[in-house]
Amino acid sequence: MEQEPMKRFSEWYYLVEKTYQNQTDEVKAMLIEPYAMTVATTDITNDQPSTRNVFLKEFSEQEGFIFFTNYRSRKANEILNNDGKVALNFYWPYPIGRQVRVEGVASMLEKEKSDTYFKSRPIGSQLMSQLSHQSKELKNREEFVQTHLQTLNNLIENKEEINRPEYWGGFKVKPNVIEFWQSGEYRLAERIQYKRDPISDTWSMIYLYP
């Protein structure tokens, strides 16, 4: 059995991605995108967990799982105030029936890597990162939308560039537990769990009951 879970994740991820790309546009519209990832955090003031979906942008044995967000958002605050503790979930129900669950610790990505990714984003997305007070109350959505569109048009017309705000960037999640779930007939799902030893930094593997 493979003792390197990130290699297993890579095999699963690219299988899902290939399967997704081979579907018609009509079928794709009904599927969960391969890179959709649920991020779970906890508010330590009241032990209230919360979840949201983000896009996985990169993964590797060295960096773990990488996503980007506003550092002033609720999820970022809960990550930074809870020693980086997070859980991730990938759910690919159709047509392969697989799921990956991750427990780990998130830390801020290096500024240079956040700068590089920010520059690759469409200008509309860059602008949203600058204008949006993510997770805060929005009292006038129509006014905000108009401001965004007007500013965007001006930027395009004047060919101006946007620099990455200091409060926006990436997180990298170092996994400590990774579980692979494969659906089975009669609910006989196969569950394989990997745990990282904090001392040796090596992985051990066990099977779990469905």
Short mmCIF file of N, CA and C in Angstrom, two decimals, residues 27-204:
data_model
loop_
_atom_site.label_atom_id
_atom_site.label_comp_id
_atom_site.label_asym_id
_atom_site.label_seq_id
_atom_site.Cartn_x
_atom_site.Cartn_y
_atom_site.Cartn_z
N VAL A 27 -23.15 18.50 -18.68
CA VAL A 27 -22.85 17.65 -17.52
C VAL A 27 -21.95 18.40 -16.54
N LYS A 28 -20.95 19.13 -17.07
CA LYS A 28 -20.05 19.89 -16.20
C LYS A 28 -20.81 20.85 -15.30
N ALA A 29 -21.87 21.45 -15.86
CA ALA A 29 -22.64 22.43 -15.10
C ALA A 29 -23.31 21.82 -13.88
N MET A 30 -23.45 20.49 -13.87
CA MET A 30 -24.10 19.81 -12.75
C MET A 30 -23.09 19.17 -11.79
N LEU A 31 -21.80 19.22 -12.15
CA LEU A 31 -20.79 18.56 -11.34
C LEU A 31 -20.08 19.54 -10.41
N ILE A 32 -19.50 18.99 -9.35
CA ILE A 32 -18.63 19.77 -8.47
C ILE A 32 -17.26 19.89 -9.15
N GLU A 33 -16.75 21.11 -9.25
CA GLU A 33 -15.46 21.30 -9.90
C GLU A 33 -14.36 20.57 -9.12
N PRO A 34 -13.40 19.97 -9.81
CA PRO A 34 -12.37 19.16 -9.14
C PRO A 34 -11.61 19.92 -8.05
N TYR A 35 -11.39 21.22 -8.29
CA TYR A 35 -10.57 22.01 -7.37
C TYR A 35 -11.38 22.69 -6.27
N ALA A 36 -12.70 22.43 -6.20
CA ALA A 36 -13.51 22.97 -5.12
C ALA A 36 -13.14 22.28 -3.81
N MET A 37 -12.86 23.07 -2.80
CA MET A 37 -12.36 22.53 -1.53
C MET A 37 -13.07 23.23 -0.37
N THR A 38 -13.63 22.44 0.53
CA THR A 38 -14.26 22.99 1.72
C THR A 38 -13.20 23.23 2.79
N VAL A 39 -13.21 24.44 3.36
CA VAL A 39 -12.29 24.78 4.45
C VAL A 39 -13.10 24.98 5.72
N ALA A 40 -12.77 24.22 6.75
CA ALA A 40 -13.45 24.34 8.04
C ALA A 40 -12.52 24.98 9.06
N THR A 41 -13.05 25.97 9.79
CA THR A 41 -12.29 26.65 10.83
C THR A 41 -13.17 26.74 12.08
N THR A 42 -12.59 27.19 13.18
CA THR A 42 -13.33 27.31 14.43
C THR A 42 -13.06 28.66 15.09
N ASP A 43 -14.13 29.30 15.55
CA ASP A 43 -14.03 30.53 16.32
C ASP A 43 -13.73 30.13 17.76
N ILE A 44 -12.54 30.45 18.26
CA ILE A 44 -12.13 29.98 19.58
C ILE A 44 -12.87 30.72 20.70
N THR A 45 -13.57 31.81 20.39
CA THR A 45 -14.29 32.53 21.44
C THR A 45 -15.57 31.81 21.85
N ASN A 46 -16.13 31.00 20.95
CA ASN A 46 -17.36 30.28 21.28
C ASN A 46 -17.38 28.84 20.77
N ASP A 47 -16.25 28.37 20.26
CA ASP A 47 -16.11 27.01 19.74
C ASP A 47 -17.06 26.73 18.57
N GLN A 48 -17.47 27.76 17.85
CA GLN A 48 -18.38 27.59 16.73
C GLN A 48 -17.59 27.31 15.45
N PRO A 49 -17.79 26.13 14.86
CA PRO A 49 -17.12 25.84 13.58
C PRO A 49 -17.87 26.51 12.42
N SER A 50 -17.16 26.74 11.35
CA SER A 50 -17.78 27.28 10.13
C SER A 50 -17.07 26.71 8.92
N THR A 51 -17.78 26.65 7.82
CA THR A 51 -17.20 26.12 6.58
C THR A 51 -17.50 27.04 5.42
N ARG A 52 -16.69 26.93 4.39
CA ARG A 52 -16.92 27.64 3.13
C ARG A 52 -16.11 26.92 2.06
N ASN A 53 -16.51 27.09 0.81
CA ASN A 53 -15.78 26.48 -0.30
C ASN A 53 -14.84 27.50 -0.95
N VAL A 54 -13.63 27.06 -1.22
CA VAL A 54 -12.64 27.89 -1.92
C VAL A 54 -12.06 27.04 -3.04
N PHE A 55 -11.17 27.62 -3.81
CA PHE A 55 -10.51 26.89 -4.88
C PHE A 55 -9.11 26.47 -4.44
N LEU A 56 -8.83 25.19 -4.58
CA LEU A 56 -7.46 24.71 -4.40
C LEU A 56 -6.64 25.21 -5.59
N LYS A 57 -5.54 25.90 -5.30
CA LYS A 57 -4.74 26.46 -6.38
C LYS A 57 -3.46 25.68 -6.66
N GLU A 58 -3.00 24.95 -5.67
CA GLU A 58 -1.75 24.20 -5.85
C GLU A 58 -1.62 23.19 -4.71
N PHE A 59 -0.91 22.12 -4.96
CA PHE A 59 -0.62 21.18 -3.88
C PHE A 59 0.70 20.48 -4.19
N SER A 60 1.41 20.12 -3.12
CA SER A 60 2.68 19.42 -3.27
C SER A 60 3.06 18.83 -1.91
N GLU A 61 3.99 17.90 -1.94
CA GLU A 61 4.48 17.30 -0.70
C GLU A 61 5.16 18.36 0.16
N GLN A 62 5.84 19.31 -0.48
CA GLN A 62 6.60 20.31 0.25
C GLN A 62 5.70 21.39 0.86
N GLU A 63 4.72 21.86 0.10
CA GLU A 63 3.89 22.99 0.53
C GLU A 63 2.55 22.57 1.12
N GLY A 64 2.09 21.38 0.80
CA GLY A 64 0.75 20.98 1.23
C GLY A 64 -0.30 21.50 0.27
N PHE A 65 -1.41 21.99 0.81
CA PHE A 65 -2.53 22.47 -0.01
C PHE A 65 -2.58 24.00 0.07
N ILE A 66 -2.65 24.65 -1.08
CA ILE A 66 -2.58 26.12 -1.12
C ILE A 66 -3.88 26.72 -1.63
N PHE A 67 -4.37 27.73 -0.91
CA PHE A 67 -5.51 28.52 -1.38
C PHE A 67 -5.27 29.98 -1.02
N PHE A 68 -6.05 30.86 -1.62
CA PHE A 68 -5.86 32.31 -1.42
C PHE A 68 -7.13 32.94 -0.89
N THR A 69 -6.94 34.02 -0.11
CA THR A 69 -8.10 34.66 0.50
C THR A 69 -7.71 36.04 1.04
N ASN A 70 -8.72 36.74 1.57
CA ASN A 70 -8.50 38.00 2.26
C ASN A 70 -8.07 37.68 3.69
N TYR A 71 -6.93 38.22 4.12
CA TYR A 71 -6.43 37.93 5.45
C TYR A 71 -7.27 38.56 6.56
N ARG A 72 -8.24 39.43 6.17
CA ARG A 72 -9.13 40.04 7.16
C ARG A 72 -10.48 39.34 7.20
N SER A 73 -10.64 38.28 6.43
CA SER A 73 -11.90 37.56 6.38
C SER A 73 -12.10 36.72 7.65
N ARG A 74 -13.31 36.22 7.81
CA ARG A 74 -13.60 35.39 8.98
C ARG A 74 -12.72 34.15 9.02
N LYS A 75 -12.60 33.47 7.88
CA LYS A 75 -11.81 32.23 7.88
C LYS A 75 -10.36 32.50 8.22
N ALA A 76 -9.81 33.60 7.69
CA ALA A 76 -8.41 33.93 7.98
C ALA A 76 -8.23 34.26 9.45
N ASN A 77 -9.15 35.04 10.01
CA ASN A 77 -9.06 35.38 11.44
C ASN A 77 -9.13 34.14 12.31
N GLU A 78 -10.03 33.22 11.94
CA GLU A 78 -10.17 32.00 12.74
C GLU A 78 -8.95 31.10 12.60
N ILE A 79 -8.34 31.09 11.43
CA ILE A 79 -7.11 30.32 11.24
C ILE A 79 -5.99 30.90 12.09
N LEU A 80 -5.80 32.21 12.00
CA LEU A 80 -4.69 32.86 12.68
C LEU A 80 -4.85 32.89 14.19
N ASN A 81 -6.10 32.87 14.67
CA ASN A 81 -6.35 32.90 16.12
C ASN A 81 -6.45 31.51 16.74
N ASN A 82 -6.31 30.47 15.93
CA ASN A 82 -6.45 29.10 16.44
C ASN A 82 -5.24 28.25 16.05
N ASP A 83 -4.08 28.88 16.08
CA ASP A 83 -2.82 28.17 15.80
C ASP A 83 -2.82 27.50 14.43
N GLY A 84 -3.58 28.07 13.50
CA GLY A 84 -3.58 27.55 12.13
C GLY A 84 -4.40 26.30 11.91
N LYS A 85 -5.12 25.84 12.92
CA LYS A 85 -5.85 24.57 12.80
C LYS A 85 -7.01 24.68 11.80
N VAL A 86 -7.01 23.77 10.82
CA VAL A 86 -8.06 23.74 9.80
C VAL A 86 -8.37 22.30 9.43
N ALA A 87 -9.50 22.14 8.78
CA ALA A 87 -9.83 20.86 8.14
C ALA A 87 -10.27 21.16 6.72
N LEU A 88 -9.95 20.27 5.80
CA LEU A 88 -10.31 20.43 4.39
C LEU A 88 -11.12 19.22 3.94
N ASN A 89 -11.94 19.42 2.92
CA ASN A 89 -12.68 18.29 2.37
C ASN A 89 -12.86 18.47 0.88
N PHE A 90 -12.57 17.40 0.14
CA PHE A 90 -12.83 17.34 -1.30
C PHE A 90 -13.89 16.26 -1.51
N TYR A 91 -14.95 16.61 -2.22
CA TYR A 91 -16.03 15.65 -2.44
C TYR A 91 -16.31 15.57 -3.93
N TRP A 92 -16.07 14.39 -4.49
CA TRP A 92 -16.26 14.16 -5.92
C TRP A 92 -17.26 12.99 -6.09
N PRO A 93 -18.55 13.26 -5.94
CA PRO A 93 -19.54 12.17 -5.93
C PRO A 93 -19.76 11.48 -7.27
N TYR A 94 -19.79 12.26 -8.36
CA TYR A 94 -20.11 11.67 -9.67
C TYR A 94 -19.03 12.06 -10.65
N PRO A 95 -18.57 11.15 -11.47
CA PRO A 95 -19.02 9.75 -11.61
C PRO A 95 -18.13 8.74 -10.87
N ILE A 96 -17.20 9.20 -10.02
CA ILE A 96 -16.24 8.24 -9.45
C ILE A 96 -16.45 7.98 -7.96
N GLY A 97 -17.29 8.77 -7.29
CA GLY A 97 -17.63 8.49 -5.90
C GLY A 97 -16.45 8.47 -4.95
N ARG A 98 -15.73 9.60 -4.87
CA ARG A 98 -14.58 9.65 -3.97
C ARG A 98 -14.61 10.92 -3.12
N GLN A 99 -13.90 10.84 -2.01
CA GLN A 99 -13.84 11.95 -1.07
C GLN A 99 -12.49 11.91 -0.36
N VAL A 100 -11.94 13.10 -0.08
CA VAL A 100 -10.68 13.20 0.66
C VAL A 100 -10.88 14.19 1.80
N ARG A 101 -10.54 13.74 3.00
CA ARG A 101 -10.66 14.58 4.19
C ARG A 101 -9.27 14.85 4.75
N VAL A 102 -9.01 16.11 5.12
CA VAL A 102 -7.68 16.52 5.58
C VAL A 102 -7.78 17.28 6.90
N GLU A 103 -6.88 16.99 7.82
CA GLU A 103 -6.70 17.79 9.02
C GLU A 103 -5.26 18.29 9.02
N GLY A 104 -5.09 19.60 9.32
CA GLY A 104 -3.73 20.12 9.27
C GLY A 104 -3.60 21.49 9.87
N VAL A 105 -2.48 22.12 9.60
CA VAL A 105 -2.16 23.44 10.13
C VAL A 105 -1.83 24.37 8.97
N ALA A 106 -2.50 25.52 8.95
CA ALA A 106 -2.31 26.50 7.87
C ALA A 106 -1.37 27.61 8.33
N SER A 107 -0.57 28.08 7.41
CA SER A 107 0.30 29.23 7.66
C SER A 107 0.31 30.10 6.40
N MET A 108 0.65 31.36 6.59
CA MET A 108 0.66 32.29 5.46
C MET A 108 1.72 31.91 4.43
N LEU A 109 1.34 32.01 3.18
CA LEU A 109 2.27 31.76 2.08
C LEU A 109 3.26 32.91 1.98
N GLU A 110 4.43 32.62 1.48
CA GLU A 110 5.44 33.67 1.30
C GLU A 110 4.89 34.79 0.39
N LYS A 111 5.24 36.03 0.72
CA LYS A 111 4.71 37.19 0.00
C LYS A 111 5.02 37.12 -1.49
N GLU A 112 6.21 36.66 -1.83
CA GLU A 112 6.60 36.60 -3.23
C GLU A 112 5.69 35.65 -4.03
N LYS A 113 5.30 34.54 -3.41
CA LYS A 113 4.42 33.60 -4.09
C LYS A 113 3.01 34.15 -4.21
N SER A 114 2.57 34.89 -3.19
CA SER A 114 1.26 35.53 -3.28
C SER A 114 1.26 36.61 -4.36
N ASP A 115 2.37 37.35 -4.47
CA ASP A 115 2.49 38.38 -5.52
C ASP A 115 2.40 37.74 -6.91
N THR A 116 3.11 36.63 -7.08
CA THR A 116 3.12 35.96 -8.38
C THR A 116 1.73 35.50 -8.77
N TYR A 117 1.02 34.88 -7.83
CA TYR A 117 -0.32 34.41 -8.15
C TYR A 117 -1.27 35.58 -8.40
N PHE A 118 -1.16 36.63 -7.60
CA PHE A 118 -2.04 37.79 -7.75
C PHE A 118 -1.93 38.38 -9.15
N LYS A 119 -0.71 38.46 -9.67
CA LYS A 119 -0.49 39.03 -10.99
C LYS A 119 -1.12 38.17 -12.10
N SER A 120 -1.32 36.89 -11.81
CA SER A 120 -1.89 35.99 -12.82
C SER A 120 -3.41 36.07 -12.87
N ARG A 121 -4.03 36.73 -11.91
CA ARG A 121 -5.48 36.78 -11.83
C ARG A 121 -6.05 37.79 -12.83
N PRO A 122 -7.28 37.59 -13.30
CA PRO A 122 -7.93 38.59 -14.14
C PRO A 122 -8.06 39.90 -13.37
N ILE A 123 -8.04 41.02 -14.08
CA ILE A 123 -8.03 42.32 -13.41
C ILE A 123 -9.29 42.53 -12.56
N GLY A 124 -10.41 41.95 -13.00
CA GLY A 124 -11.64 42.08 -12.21
C GLY A 124 -11.51 41.40 -10.85
N SER A 125 -10.84 40.26 -10.83
CA SER A 125 -10.60 39.55 -9.58
C SER A 125 -9.60 40.31 -8.71
N GLN A 126 -8.59 40.89 -9.34
CA GLN A 126 -7.63 41.70 -8.59
C GLN A 126 -8.32 42.87 -7.91
N LEU A 127 -9.19 43.52 -8.65
CA LEU A 127 -9.90 44.68 -8.11
C LEU A 127 -10.80 44.28 -6.94
N MET A 128 -11.48 43.15 -7.07
CA MET A 128 -12.35 42.69 -6.00
C MET A 128 -11.55 42.45 -4.72
N SER A 129 -10.34 41.93 -4.87
CA SER A 129 -9.48 41.71 -3.70
C SER A 129 -9.16 43.02 -3.00
N GLN A 130 -9.10 44.09 -3.77
CA GLN A 130 -8.76 45.40 -3.22
C GLN A 130 -9.97 46.11 -2.62
N LEU A 131 -11.13 45.98 -3.25
CA LEU A 131 -12.30 46.74 -2.83
C LEU A 131 -13.13 46.03 -1.76
N SER A 132 -13.13 44.73 -1.74
CA SER A 132 -14.03 44.00 -0.86
C SER A 132 -13.51 43.91 0.57
N HIS A 133 -14.38 44.26 1.53
CA HIS A 133 -14.10 44.05 2.95
C HIS A 133 -14.72 42.71 3.32
N GLN A 134 -14.09 41.65 2.88
CA GLN A 134 -14.69 40.32 2.93
C GLN A 134 -15.18 39.94 4.33
N SER A 135 -16.40 39.41 4.36
CA SER A 135 -17.07 38.93 5.57
C SER A 135 -17.65 40.06 6.43
N LYS A 136 -17.43 41.32 6.05
CA LYS A 136 -18.01 42.44 6.80
C LYS A 136 -19.38 42.79 6.21
N GLU A 137 -20.17 43.54 6.97
CA GLU A 137 -21.51 43.91 6.51
C GLU A 137 -21.43 44.84 5.29
N LEU A 138 -22.26 44.56 4.29
CA LEU A 138 -22.37 45.38 3.09
C LEU A 138 -23.74 46.04 3.12
N LYS A 139 -23.79 47.34 3.33
CA LYS A 139 -25.07 48.03 3.52
C LYS A 139 -25.74 48.42 2.21
N ASN A 140 -24.97 48.58 1.14
CA ASN A 140 -25.56 48.97 -0.14
C ASN A 140 -24.87 48.20 -1.26
N ARG A 141 -25.42 47.05 -1.62
CA ARG A 141 -24.80 46.20 -2.63
C ARG A 141 -24.79 46.89 -4.00
N GLU A 142 -25.89 47.53 -4.35
CA GLU A 142 -25.97 48.17 -5.66
C GLU A 142 -24.88 49.21 -5.82
N GLU A 143 -24.64 50.00 -4.79
CA GLU A 143 -23.59 51.02 -4.84
C GLU A 143 -22.22 50.38 -4.98
N PHE A 144 -22.01 49.28 -4.26
CA PHE A 144 -20.72 48.58 -4.33
C PHE A 144 -20.48 48.03 -5.72
N VAL A 145 -21.52 47.43 -6.32
CA VAL A 145 -21.38 46.87 -7.67
C VAL A 145 -21.05 47.96 -8.67
N GLN A 146 -21.73 49.09 -8.57
CA GLN A 146 -21.49 50.19 -9.49
C GLN A 146 -20.06 50.73 -9.34
N THR A 147 -19.61 50.83 -8.10
CA THR A 147 -18.24 51.31 -7.84
C THR A 147 -17.22 50.35 -8.46
N HIS A 148 -17.47 49.06 -8.28
CA HIS A 148 -16.56 48.05 -8.82
C HIS A 148 -16.50 48.14 -10.34
N LEU A 149 -17.66 48.21 -10.99
CA LEU A 149 -17.70 48.24 -12.46
C LEU A 149 -17.08 49.51 -13.01
N GLN A 150 -17.36 50.63 -12.37
CA GLN A 150 -16.81 51.90 -12.84
C GLN A 150 -15.29 51.92 -12.69
N THR A 151 -14.82 51.46 -11.55
CA THR A 151 -13.37 51.42 -11.32
C THR A 151 -12.69 50.45 -12.28
N LEU A 152 -13.34 49.32 -12.53
CA LEU A 152 -12.79 48.33 -13.46
C LEU A 152 -12.68 48.91 -14.86
N ASN A 153 -13.71 49.58 -15.32
CA ASN A 153 -13.67 50.20 -16.65
C ASN A 153 -12.56 51.23 -16.76
N ASN A 154 -12.36 52.00 -15.70
CA ASN A 154 -11.30 53.02 -15.71
C ASN A 154 -9.92 52.37 -15.77
N LEU A 155 -9.77 51.29 -15.04
CA LEU A 155 -8.48 50.59 -15.03
C LEU A 155 -8.16 50.02 -16.41
N ILE A 156 -9.16 49.43 -17.03
CA ILE A 156 -8.96 48.85 -18.36
C ILE A 156 -8.67 49.93 -19.39
N GLU A 157 -9.43 51.01 -19.30
CA GLU A 157 -9.26 52.11 -20.27
C GLU A 157 -7.88 52.75 -20.15
N ASN A 158 -7.41 52.92 -18.90
CA ASN A 158 -6.12 53.58 -18.67
C ASN A 158 -4.95 52.60 -18.61
N LYS A 159 -5.27 51.28 -18.78
CA LYS A 159 -4.25 50.23 -18.75
C LYS A 159 -3.40 50.28 -17.47
N GLU A 160 -4.10 50.49 -16.38
CA GLU A 160 -3.42 50.55 -15.08
C GLU A 160 -3.30 49.16 -14.47
N GLU A 161 -2.29 49.01 -13.63
CA GLU A 161 -2.08 47.75 -12.93
C GLU A 161 -2.46 47.90 -11.46
N ILE A 162 -2.79 46.77 -10.85
CA ILE A 162 -3.16 46.75 -9.44
C ILE A 162 -2.12 45.93 -8.68
N ASN A 163 -1.64 46.48 -7.59
CA ASN A 163 -0.71 45.75 -6.74
C ASN A 163 -1.48 44.93 -5.71
N ARG A 164 -0.92 43.82 -5.32
CA ARG A 164 -1.58 42.98 -4.32
C ARG A 164 -1.67 43.71 -2.99
N PRO A 165 -2.88 43.78 -2.42
CA PRO A 165 -3.01 44.38 -1.08
C PRO A 165 -2.30 43.51 -0.04
N GLU A 166 -1.74 44.14 0.97
CA GLU A 166 -1.05 43.39 2.02
C GLU A 166 -1.98 42.44 2.76
N TYR A 167 -3.27 42.76 2.75
CA TYR A 167 -4.24 41.95 3.48
C TYR A 167 -4.84 40.83 2.62
N TRP A 168 -4.22 40.53 1.51
CA TRP A 168 -4.70 39.45 0.63
C TRP A 168 -3.52 38.57 0.25
N GLY A 169 -3.71 37.27 0.34
CA GLY A 169 -2.63 36.37 -0.03
C GLY A 169 -2.99 34.91 0.19
N GLY A 170 -1.99 34.07 0.21
CA GLY A 170 -2.22 32.64 0.28
C GLY A 170 -2.01 32.03 1.65
N PHE A 171 -2.64 30.88 1.83
CA PHE A 171 -2.37 30.00 2.98
C PHE A 171 -1.90 28.67 2.42
N LYS A 172 -0.97 28.05 3.13
CA LYS A 172 -0.56 26.69 2.79
C LYS A 172 -0.88 25.81 3.99
N VAL A 173 -1.55 24.70 3.70
CA VAL A 173 -2.00 23.80 4.76
C VAL A 173 -1.11 22.57 4.78
N LYS A 174 -0.37 22.40 5.86
CA LYS A 174 0.44 21.19 6.04
C LYS A 174 -0.45 20.11 6.64
N PRO A 175 -0.68 19.03 5.93
CA PRO A 175 -1.59 17.99 6.44
C PRO A 175 -0.94 17.11 7.50
N ASN A 176 -1.71 16.79 8.52
CA ASN A 176 -1.28 15.84 9.53
C ASN A 176 -2.09 14.55 9.47
N VAL A 177 -3.30 14.65 8.93
CA VAL A 177 -4.16 13.50 8.71
C VAL A 177 -4.78 13.63 7.33
N ILE A 178 -4.74 12.57 6.54
CA ILE A 178 -5.42 12.56 5.23
C ILE A 178 -6.19 11.25 5.14
N GLU A 179 -7.48 11.36 4.88
CA GLU A 179 -8.31 10.16 4.73
C GLU A 179 -8.88 10.09 3.32
N PHE A 180 -8.77 8.93 2.72
CA PHE A 180 -9.29 8.69 1.38
C PHE A 180 -10.52 7.78 1.49
N TRP A 181 -11.61 8.24 0.90
CA TRP A 181 -12.89 7.52 0.97
C TRP A 181 -13.34 7.17 -0.45
N GLN A 182 -13.60 5.88 -0.67
CA GLN A 182 -14.06 5.41 -1.97
C GLN A 182 -15.40 4.72 -1.76
N SER A 183 -16.43 5.19 -2.46
CA SER A 183 -17.76 4.61 -2.29
C SER A 183 -17.76 3.15 -2.72
N GLY A 184 -18.69 2.36 -2.16
CA GLY A 184 -18.80 0.95 -2.50
C GLY A 184 -20.24 0.50 -2.46
N GLU A 185 -20.51 -0.61 -3.12
CA GLU A 185 -21.86 -1.15 -3.14
C GLU A 185 -22.27 -1.58 -1.73
N TYR A 186 -23.56 -1.43 -1.42
CA TYR A 186 -24.11 -1.79 -0.11
C TYR A 186 -23.44 -1.00 1.02
N ARG A 187 -23.01 0.23 0.72
CA ARG A 187 -22.35 1.10 1.71
C ARG A 187 -21.00 0.57 2.18
N LEU A 188 -20.42 -0.34 1.41
CA LEU A 188 -19.11 -0.88 1.77
C LEU A 188 -17.99 0.02 1.25
N ALA A 189 -17.99 1.24 1.76
CA ALA A 189 -16.97 2.20 1.34
C ALA A 189 -15.60 1.78 1.87
N GLU A 190 -14.57 2.08 1.08
CA GLU A 190 -13.19 1.84 1.52
C GLU A 190 -12.64 3.14 2.09
N ARG A 191 -12.16 3.07 3.33
CA ARG A 191 -11.60 4.25 3.99
C ARG A 191 -10.16 3.95 4.41
N ILE A 192 -9.26 4.77 3.92
CA ILE A 192 -7.84 4.64 4.24
C ILE A 192 -7.37 5.93 4.89
N GLN A 193 -6.82 5.82 6.07
CA GLN A 193 -6.38 7.01 6.81
C GLN A 193 -4.87 7.01 6.99
N TYR A 194 -4.26 8.14 6.67
CA TYR A 194 -2.83 8.34 6.88
C TYR A 194 -2.63 9.36 8.00
N LYS A 195 -1.67 9.09 8.89
CA LYS A 195 -1.33 10.04 9.94
C LYS A 195 0.17 10.31 9.90
N ARG A 196 0.50 11.59 10.07
CA ARG A 196 1.90 11.99 10.06
C ARG A 196 2.45 11.94 11.49
N ASP A 197 3.59 11.29 11.66
CA ASP A 197 4.25 11.26 12.96
C ASP A 197 4.97 12.60 13.17
N PRO A 198 4.65 13.33 14.24
CA PRO A 198 5.24 14.67 14.43
C PRO A 198 6.74 14.65 14.70
N ILE A 199 7.27 13.51 15.12
CA ILE A 199 8.70 13.42 15.43
C ILE A 199 9.51 13.00 14.20
N SER A 200 9.10 11.92 13.58
CA SER A 200 9.85 11.40 12.43
C SER A 200 9.41 12.03 11.11
N ASP A 201 8.25 12.69 11.13
CA ASP A 201 7.69 13.31 9.93
C ASP A 201 7.42 12.27 8.84
N THR A 202 7.08 11.06 9.26
CA THR A 202 6.73 9.99 8.33
C THR A 202 5.25 9.65 8.50
N TRP A 203 4.72 8.94 7.50
CA TRP A 203 3.30 8.62 7.49
C TRP A 203 3.05 7.16 7.86
N SER A 204 1.97 6.92 8.59
CA SER A 204 1.50 5.56 8.83
C SER A 204 0.10 5.46 8.25
#
